[in-house]
Coordinates of C-alpha atoms and ligand atoms in Angstrom, one line a residue:
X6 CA -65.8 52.2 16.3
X7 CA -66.7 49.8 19.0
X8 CA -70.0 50.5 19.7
X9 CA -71.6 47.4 17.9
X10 CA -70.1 44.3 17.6
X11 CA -68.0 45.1 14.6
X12 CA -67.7 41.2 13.5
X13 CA -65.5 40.3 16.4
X14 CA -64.9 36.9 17.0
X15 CA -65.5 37.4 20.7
X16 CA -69.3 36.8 20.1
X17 CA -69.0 34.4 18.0
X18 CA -70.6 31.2 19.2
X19 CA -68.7 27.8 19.4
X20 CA -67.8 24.4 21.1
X21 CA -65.6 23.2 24.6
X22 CA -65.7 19.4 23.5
X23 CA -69.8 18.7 23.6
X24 CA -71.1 21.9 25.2
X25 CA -72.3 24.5 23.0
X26 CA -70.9 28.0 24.2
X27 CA -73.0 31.2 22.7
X28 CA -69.5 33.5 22.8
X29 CA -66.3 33.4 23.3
X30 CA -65.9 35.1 26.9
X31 CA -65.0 33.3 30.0
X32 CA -65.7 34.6 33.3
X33 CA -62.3 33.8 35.0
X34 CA -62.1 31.7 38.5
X35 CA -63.0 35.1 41.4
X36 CA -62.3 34.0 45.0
X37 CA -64.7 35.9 46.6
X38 CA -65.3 34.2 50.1
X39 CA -69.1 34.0 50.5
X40 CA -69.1 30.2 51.7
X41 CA -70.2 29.1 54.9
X42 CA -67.4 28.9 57.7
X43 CA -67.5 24.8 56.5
X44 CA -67.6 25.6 52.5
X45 CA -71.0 25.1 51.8
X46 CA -71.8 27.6 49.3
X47 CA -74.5 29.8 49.9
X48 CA -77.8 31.2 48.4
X49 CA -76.4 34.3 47.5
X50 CA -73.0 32.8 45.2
X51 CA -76.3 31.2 43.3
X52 CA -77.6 34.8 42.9
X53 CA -74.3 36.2 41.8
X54 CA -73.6 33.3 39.6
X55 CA -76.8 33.5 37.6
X56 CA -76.5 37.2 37.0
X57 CA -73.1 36.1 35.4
X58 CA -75.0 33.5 33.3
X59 CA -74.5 35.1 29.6
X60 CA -71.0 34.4 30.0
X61 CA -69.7 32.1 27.4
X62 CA -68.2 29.7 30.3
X63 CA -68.1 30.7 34.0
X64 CA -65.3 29.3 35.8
X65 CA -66.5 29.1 39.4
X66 CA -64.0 29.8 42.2
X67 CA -61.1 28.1 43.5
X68 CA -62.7 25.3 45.3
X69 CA -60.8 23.4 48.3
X70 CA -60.7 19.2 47.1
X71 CA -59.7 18.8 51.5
X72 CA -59.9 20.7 54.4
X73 CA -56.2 20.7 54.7
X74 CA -56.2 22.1 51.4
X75 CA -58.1 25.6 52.5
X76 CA -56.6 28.9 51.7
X77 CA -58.7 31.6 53.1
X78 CA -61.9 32.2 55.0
X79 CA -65.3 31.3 53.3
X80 CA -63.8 29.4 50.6
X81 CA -66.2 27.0 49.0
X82 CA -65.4 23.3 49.3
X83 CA -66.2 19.6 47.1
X84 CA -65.3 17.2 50.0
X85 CA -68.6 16.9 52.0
X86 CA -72.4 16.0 50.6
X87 CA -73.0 19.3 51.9
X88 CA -70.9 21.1 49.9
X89 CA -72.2 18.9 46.9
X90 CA -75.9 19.7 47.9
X91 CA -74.7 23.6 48.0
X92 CA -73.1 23.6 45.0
X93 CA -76.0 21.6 42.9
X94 CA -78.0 24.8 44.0
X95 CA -76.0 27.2 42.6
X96 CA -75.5 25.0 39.3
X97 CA -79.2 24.9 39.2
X98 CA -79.9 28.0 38.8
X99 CA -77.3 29.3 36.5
X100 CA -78.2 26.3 34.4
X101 CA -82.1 27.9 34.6
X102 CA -80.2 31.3 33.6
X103 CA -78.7 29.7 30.7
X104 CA -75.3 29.2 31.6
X105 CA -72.7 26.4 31.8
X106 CA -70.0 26.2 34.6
X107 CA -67.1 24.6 35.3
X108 CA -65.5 24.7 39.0
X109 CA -61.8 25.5 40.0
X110 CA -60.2 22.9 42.2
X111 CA -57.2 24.6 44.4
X112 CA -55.4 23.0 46.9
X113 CA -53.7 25.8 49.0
X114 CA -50.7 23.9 49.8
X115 CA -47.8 26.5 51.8
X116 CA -50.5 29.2 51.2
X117 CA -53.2 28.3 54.1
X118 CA -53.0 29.1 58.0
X119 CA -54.1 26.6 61.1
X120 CA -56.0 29.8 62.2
X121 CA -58.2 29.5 58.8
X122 CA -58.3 25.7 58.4
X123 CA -57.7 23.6 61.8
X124 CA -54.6 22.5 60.1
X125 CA -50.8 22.8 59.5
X126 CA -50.4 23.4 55.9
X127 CA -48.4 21.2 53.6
X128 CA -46.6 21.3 50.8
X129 CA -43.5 19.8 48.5
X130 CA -41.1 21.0 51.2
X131 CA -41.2 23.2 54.2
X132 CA -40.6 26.7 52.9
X133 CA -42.9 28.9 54.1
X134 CA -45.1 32.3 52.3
X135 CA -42.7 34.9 52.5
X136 CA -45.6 36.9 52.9
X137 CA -48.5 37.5 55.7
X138 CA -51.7 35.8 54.9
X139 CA -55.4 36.7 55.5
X140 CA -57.2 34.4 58.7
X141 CA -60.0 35.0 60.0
X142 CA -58.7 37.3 62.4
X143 CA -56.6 39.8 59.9
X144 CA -53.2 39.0 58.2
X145 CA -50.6 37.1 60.0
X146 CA -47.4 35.8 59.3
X147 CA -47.7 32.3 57.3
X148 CA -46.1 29.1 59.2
X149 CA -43.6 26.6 58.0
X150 CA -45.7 23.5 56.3
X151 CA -45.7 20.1 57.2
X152 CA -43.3 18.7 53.9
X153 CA -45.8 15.8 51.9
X154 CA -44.8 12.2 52.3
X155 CA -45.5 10.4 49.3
X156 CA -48.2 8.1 50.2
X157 CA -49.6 11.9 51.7
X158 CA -49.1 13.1 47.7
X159 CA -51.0 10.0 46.6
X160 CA -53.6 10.7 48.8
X161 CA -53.6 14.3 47.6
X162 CA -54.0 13.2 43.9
X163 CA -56.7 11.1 45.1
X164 CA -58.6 14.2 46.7
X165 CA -58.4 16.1 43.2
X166 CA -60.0 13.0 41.3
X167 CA -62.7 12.5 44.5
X168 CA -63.8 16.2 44.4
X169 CA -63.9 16.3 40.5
X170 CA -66.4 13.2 40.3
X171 CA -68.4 15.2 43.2
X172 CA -68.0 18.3 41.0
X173 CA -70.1 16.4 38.3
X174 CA -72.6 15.0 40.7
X175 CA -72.9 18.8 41.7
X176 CA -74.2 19.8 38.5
X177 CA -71.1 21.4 36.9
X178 CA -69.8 20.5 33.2
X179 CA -66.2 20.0 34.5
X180 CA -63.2 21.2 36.6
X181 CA -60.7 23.3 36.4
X182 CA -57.2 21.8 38.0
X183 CA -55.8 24.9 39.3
X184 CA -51.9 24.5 38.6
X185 CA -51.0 28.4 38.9
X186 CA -50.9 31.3 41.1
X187 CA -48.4 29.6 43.4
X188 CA -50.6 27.1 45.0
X189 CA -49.6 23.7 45.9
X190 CA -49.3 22.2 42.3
X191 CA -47.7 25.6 41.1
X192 CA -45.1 25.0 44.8
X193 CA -44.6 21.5 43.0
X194 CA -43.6 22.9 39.5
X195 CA -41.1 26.2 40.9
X196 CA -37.9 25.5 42.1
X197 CA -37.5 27.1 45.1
X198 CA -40.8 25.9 46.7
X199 CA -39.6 22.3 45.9
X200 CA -36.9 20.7 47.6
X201 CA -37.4 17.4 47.6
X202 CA -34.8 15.2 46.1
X203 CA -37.6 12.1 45.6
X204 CA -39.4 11.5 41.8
X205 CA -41.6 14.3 42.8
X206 CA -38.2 16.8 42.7
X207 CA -35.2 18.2 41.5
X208 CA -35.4 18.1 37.7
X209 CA -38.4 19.0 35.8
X210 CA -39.1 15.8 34.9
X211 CA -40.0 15.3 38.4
X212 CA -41.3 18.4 39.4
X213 CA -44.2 18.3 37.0
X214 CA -45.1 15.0 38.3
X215 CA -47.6 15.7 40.9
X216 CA -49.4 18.3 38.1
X217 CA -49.7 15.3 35.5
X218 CA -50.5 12.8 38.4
X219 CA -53.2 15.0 38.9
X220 CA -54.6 15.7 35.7
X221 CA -54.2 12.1 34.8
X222 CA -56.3 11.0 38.4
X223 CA -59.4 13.9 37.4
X224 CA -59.3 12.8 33.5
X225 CA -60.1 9.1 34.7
X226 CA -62.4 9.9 37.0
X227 CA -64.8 12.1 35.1
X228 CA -63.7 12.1 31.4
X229 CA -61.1 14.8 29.4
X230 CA -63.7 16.4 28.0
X231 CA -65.0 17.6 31.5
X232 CA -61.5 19.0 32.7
X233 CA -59.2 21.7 32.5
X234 CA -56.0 22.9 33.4
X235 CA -54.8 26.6 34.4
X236 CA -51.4 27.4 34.4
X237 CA -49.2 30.9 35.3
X238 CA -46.0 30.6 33.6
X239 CA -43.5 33.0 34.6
X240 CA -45.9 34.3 37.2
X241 CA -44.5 35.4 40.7
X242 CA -47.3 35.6 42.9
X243 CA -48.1 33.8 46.2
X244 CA -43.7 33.6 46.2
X245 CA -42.8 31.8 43.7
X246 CA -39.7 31.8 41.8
X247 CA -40.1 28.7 38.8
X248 CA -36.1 29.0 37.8
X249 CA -36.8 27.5 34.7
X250 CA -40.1 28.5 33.6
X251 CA -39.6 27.3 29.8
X252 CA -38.6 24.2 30.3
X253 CA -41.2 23.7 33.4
X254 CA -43.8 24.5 30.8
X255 CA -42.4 22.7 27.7
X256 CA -42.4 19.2 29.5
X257 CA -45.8 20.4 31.3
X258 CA -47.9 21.5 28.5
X259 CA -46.7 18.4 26.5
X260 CA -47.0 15.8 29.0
X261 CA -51.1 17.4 29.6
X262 CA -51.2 16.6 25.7
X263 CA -50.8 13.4 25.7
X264 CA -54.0 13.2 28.6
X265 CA -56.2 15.1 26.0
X266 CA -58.4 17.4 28.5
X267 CA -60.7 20.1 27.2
X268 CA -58.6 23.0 27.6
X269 CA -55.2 24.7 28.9
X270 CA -56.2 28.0 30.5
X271 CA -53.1 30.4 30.6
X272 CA -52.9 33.0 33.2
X273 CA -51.7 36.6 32.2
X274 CA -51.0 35.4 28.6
X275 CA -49.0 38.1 26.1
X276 CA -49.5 37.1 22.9
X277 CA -46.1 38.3 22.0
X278 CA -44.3 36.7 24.5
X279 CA -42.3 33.9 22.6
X280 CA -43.5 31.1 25.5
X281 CA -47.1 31.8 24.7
X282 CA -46.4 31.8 21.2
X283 CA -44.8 28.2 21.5
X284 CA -47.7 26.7 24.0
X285 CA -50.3 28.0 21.3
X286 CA -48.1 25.9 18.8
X287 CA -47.6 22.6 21.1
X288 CA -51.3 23.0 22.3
X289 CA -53.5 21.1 19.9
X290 CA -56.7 21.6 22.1
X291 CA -58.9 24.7 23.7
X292 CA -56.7 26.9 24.8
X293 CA -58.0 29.8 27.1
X294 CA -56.2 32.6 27.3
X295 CA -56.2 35.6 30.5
X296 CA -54.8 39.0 28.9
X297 CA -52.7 41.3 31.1
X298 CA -55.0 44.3 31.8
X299 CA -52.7 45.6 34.7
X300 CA -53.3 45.0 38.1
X301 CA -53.4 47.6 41.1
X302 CA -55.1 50.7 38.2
X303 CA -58.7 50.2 36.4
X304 CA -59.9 48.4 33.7
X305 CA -58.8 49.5 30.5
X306 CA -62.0 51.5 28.8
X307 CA -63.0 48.8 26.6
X308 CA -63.1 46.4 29.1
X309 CA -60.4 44.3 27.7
X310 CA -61.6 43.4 24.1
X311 CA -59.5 44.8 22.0
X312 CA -56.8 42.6 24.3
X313 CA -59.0 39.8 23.9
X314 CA -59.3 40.1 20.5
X315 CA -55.5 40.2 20.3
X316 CA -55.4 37.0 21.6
X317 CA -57.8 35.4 19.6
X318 CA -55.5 36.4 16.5
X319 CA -52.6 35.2 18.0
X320 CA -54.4 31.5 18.3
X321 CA -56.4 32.0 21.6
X322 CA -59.6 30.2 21.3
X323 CA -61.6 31.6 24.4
X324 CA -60.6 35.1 26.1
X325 CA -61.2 34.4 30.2
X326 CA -61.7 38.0 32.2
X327 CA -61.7 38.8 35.8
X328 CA -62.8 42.0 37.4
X329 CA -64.6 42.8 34.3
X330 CA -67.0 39.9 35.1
X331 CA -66.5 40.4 39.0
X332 CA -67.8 44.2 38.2
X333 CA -70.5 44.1 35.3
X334 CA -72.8 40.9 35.4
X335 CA -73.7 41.8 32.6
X336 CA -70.0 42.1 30.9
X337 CA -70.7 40.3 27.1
X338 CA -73.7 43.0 26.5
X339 CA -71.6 45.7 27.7
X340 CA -68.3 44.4 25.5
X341 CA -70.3 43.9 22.4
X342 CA -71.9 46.8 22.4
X343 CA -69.4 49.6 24.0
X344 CA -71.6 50.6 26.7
X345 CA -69.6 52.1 29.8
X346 CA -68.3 49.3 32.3
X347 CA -68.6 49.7 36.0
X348 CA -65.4 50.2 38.3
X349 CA -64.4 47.6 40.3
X350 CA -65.1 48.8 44.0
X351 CA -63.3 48.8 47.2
X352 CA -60.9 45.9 46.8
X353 CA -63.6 43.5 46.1
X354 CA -65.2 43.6 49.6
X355 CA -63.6 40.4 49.6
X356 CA -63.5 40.0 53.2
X357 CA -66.4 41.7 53.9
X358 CA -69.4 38.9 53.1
X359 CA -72.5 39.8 52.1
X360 CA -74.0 41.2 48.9
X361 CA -72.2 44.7 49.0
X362 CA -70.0 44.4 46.6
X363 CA -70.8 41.1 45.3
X364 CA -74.3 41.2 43.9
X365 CA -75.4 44.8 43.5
X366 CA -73.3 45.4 41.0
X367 CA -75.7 46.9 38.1
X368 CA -77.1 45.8 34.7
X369 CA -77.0 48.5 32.1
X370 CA -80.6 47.8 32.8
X371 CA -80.8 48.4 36.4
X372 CA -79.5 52.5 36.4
X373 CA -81.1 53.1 40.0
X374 CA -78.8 50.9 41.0
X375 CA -75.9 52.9 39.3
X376 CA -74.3 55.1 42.1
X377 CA -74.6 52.7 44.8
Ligands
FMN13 C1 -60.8 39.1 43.6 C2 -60.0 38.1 42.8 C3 -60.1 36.8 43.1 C4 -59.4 35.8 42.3 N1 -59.5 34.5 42.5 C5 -58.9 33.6 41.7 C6 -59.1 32.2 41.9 O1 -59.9 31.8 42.8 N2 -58.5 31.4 41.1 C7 -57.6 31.8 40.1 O2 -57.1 31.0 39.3 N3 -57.4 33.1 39.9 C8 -58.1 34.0 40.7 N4 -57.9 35.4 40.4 C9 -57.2 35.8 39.2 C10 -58.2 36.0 38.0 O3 -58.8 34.7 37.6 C11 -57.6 36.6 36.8 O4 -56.5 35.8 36.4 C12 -57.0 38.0 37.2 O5 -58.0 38.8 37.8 C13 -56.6 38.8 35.9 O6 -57.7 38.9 35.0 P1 -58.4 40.4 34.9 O7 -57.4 41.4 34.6 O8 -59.4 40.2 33.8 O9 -59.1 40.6 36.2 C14 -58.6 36.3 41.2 C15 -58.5 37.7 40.9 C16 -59.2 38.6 41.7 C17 -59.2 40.0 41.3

């Protein structure tokens, strides 16, 4: 029976270090490229954002720390007032909506394009996306990056801790450091997007480096409590190959220990997979957890609670969800009580702009809204 809330830990309320959360459901980080050209973010991210607000957490979208760190078009920034000043709107109002939001900070690295950003990428070494990559003007190839120096990768850590203190002045509750996915922390951590033979490569020791330099640079600047970290082990995307994803994550996820921060978020996380099972274990904190719902197909019916609620018995602490939130605004309602979920549409409209796609997705209250 899943049409009430059956006892499920999932709406339970609880704690992130001071806030007070009302459930356990995390609206996962969504690029969805409705900043200005520059990364202000707009009027209409605060509208889509408040509709979201009943969320447990929201996790706000990968968010560039410097220009040279842009991915894709529209991507919001935190290296200008102006992105501050846009940003403290949309806090604003989910905060009036009763929510509390932490922001992603993602520095592109290899996976960016001089046609999206004004600048040569960069990264540990200079092995290009084996892929194409969205610009402006449709996919092209990617480009070879500009390798870091490492007074370039000081500077870089130095960006994260900069755009995390703006984060707070912003209005948000903390960050997320965005160490997954294949972007430039992630290039750092995987073998075969880092070269280098300084301290920031070769053996893990080193190649986790930059990720704790990081971490350690945000904590200072704005307090554990108000930061996070997201990781992917043993996830491929964006071209990575880690090599040796267990012991990448064993010295990782005990090195972050040691800086306290408020949570570990853990991308695609099987709680049967022996890794996950040993982070759980080494992990004293929050730990977030993303469940595998399949990509490319739908949403499984229940929107991903009985997966969630997998996780929570294998140790997870929050359950973080994707599409589900990017599709329902509405999703914790909807979860709890075993109404119908709407379908993700047409790829996101992620390139598109605009509110189709973005903010007319329906409330179970709003049903004239329900087969647009
Ligand atoms: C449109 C879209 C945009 C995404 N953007 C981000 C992002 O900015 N940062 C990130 O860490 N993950 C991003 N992801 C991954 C999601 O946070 C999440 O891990 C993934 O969608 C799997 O969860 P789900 O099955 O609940 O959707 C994105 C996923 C989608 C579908």
């Amino acid at each position: 029976m899943t049409n009430n809330a059956g006892g499920s830990r999932l709406f339970e309320a609880t704690t992130l270090g001071p806030l007070s959360l009302p459930n356990r459901l995390v609206m996962a980080p969504l690029t969805r490229n409705r900043a200005a050209a520059d990364g202000v973010p707009t009027p209409l991210m605060a509208t889509y954002y408040a509709q979201r607000a009943t969320a447990g957490l929201i996790i706000a979208e990968a968010t560039m720390p410097s220009a040279v760190g842009q991915t894709y078009a529209n991507i919001p920034a935190l290296h200008t007032p102006a992105h501050v000043a846009g940003w403290r709107r949309v806090t604003d109002v989910v905060r009036e909506a009763g929510g509390r939001m932490f922001v992603q900070l993602q520095h592109g690295g290899r996976v960016g394009h001089p046609d999206t950003s004004g600048h040569v990428p960069v990264a540990p070494s200079t092995v290009a996306l084996p892929e194409e990559i969205h610009t402006p003007d449709g996919r092209r190839p990617a480009v070879v990056p500009r390798e870091l120096t490492v007074e370039e990768i000081r500077a870089t850590v130095a960006d994260f801790a900069a755009a995390a203190r703006r984060a707070v002045d912003a209005g948000f509750e903390g960050v997320e450091v965005h160490a997954a996915n294949g972007y430039l922390i992630h290039q750092f951590l995987a073998k075969n997007t880092n070269l280098r033979t300084d301290e920031y490569g070769g053996p893990v020791a080193h190649r986790i480096r930059f990720a704790v330099e990081v971490v350690q640079a945000v904590v200072d600047a704005i307090g554990p409590e108000r930061v996070g970290v997201r990781i992917s082990p043993g996830v491929g995307v964006n071209g990575i190959e880690e090599g040796d994803t267990d012991s990448i994550y064993r010295a990782l996820v005990t090195a972050l220990t040691d800086l306290e921060p408020a949570y570990l978020h853990v991308v695609f996380a099987d709680p049967d997979q022996p890794l996950f099972q040993e982070i759980r274990k080494s992990w004293p904190g929050t730990l977030i957890a993303n469940p595998v719902l399949g990509w490319g197909g739908p949403l499984p019916a229940d929107g991903g609670r009985a997966a969630g609620e997998k996780l929570l018995a294998a140790g997870a602490d929050l359950i973080s969800l994707g599409r589900g939130f990017l599709a329902n605004p509405d999703l914790v309602e909807r979860l709890r009580t075993g109404a119908p979920l709407n379908a993700v549409r047409d790829q996101y409209l992620m390139y598109t702009g605009g509110a189709t796609g973005y903010t007319d997705y329906p409330t179970l209250n709003e049903p004239a809204l329900a087969a647009s």
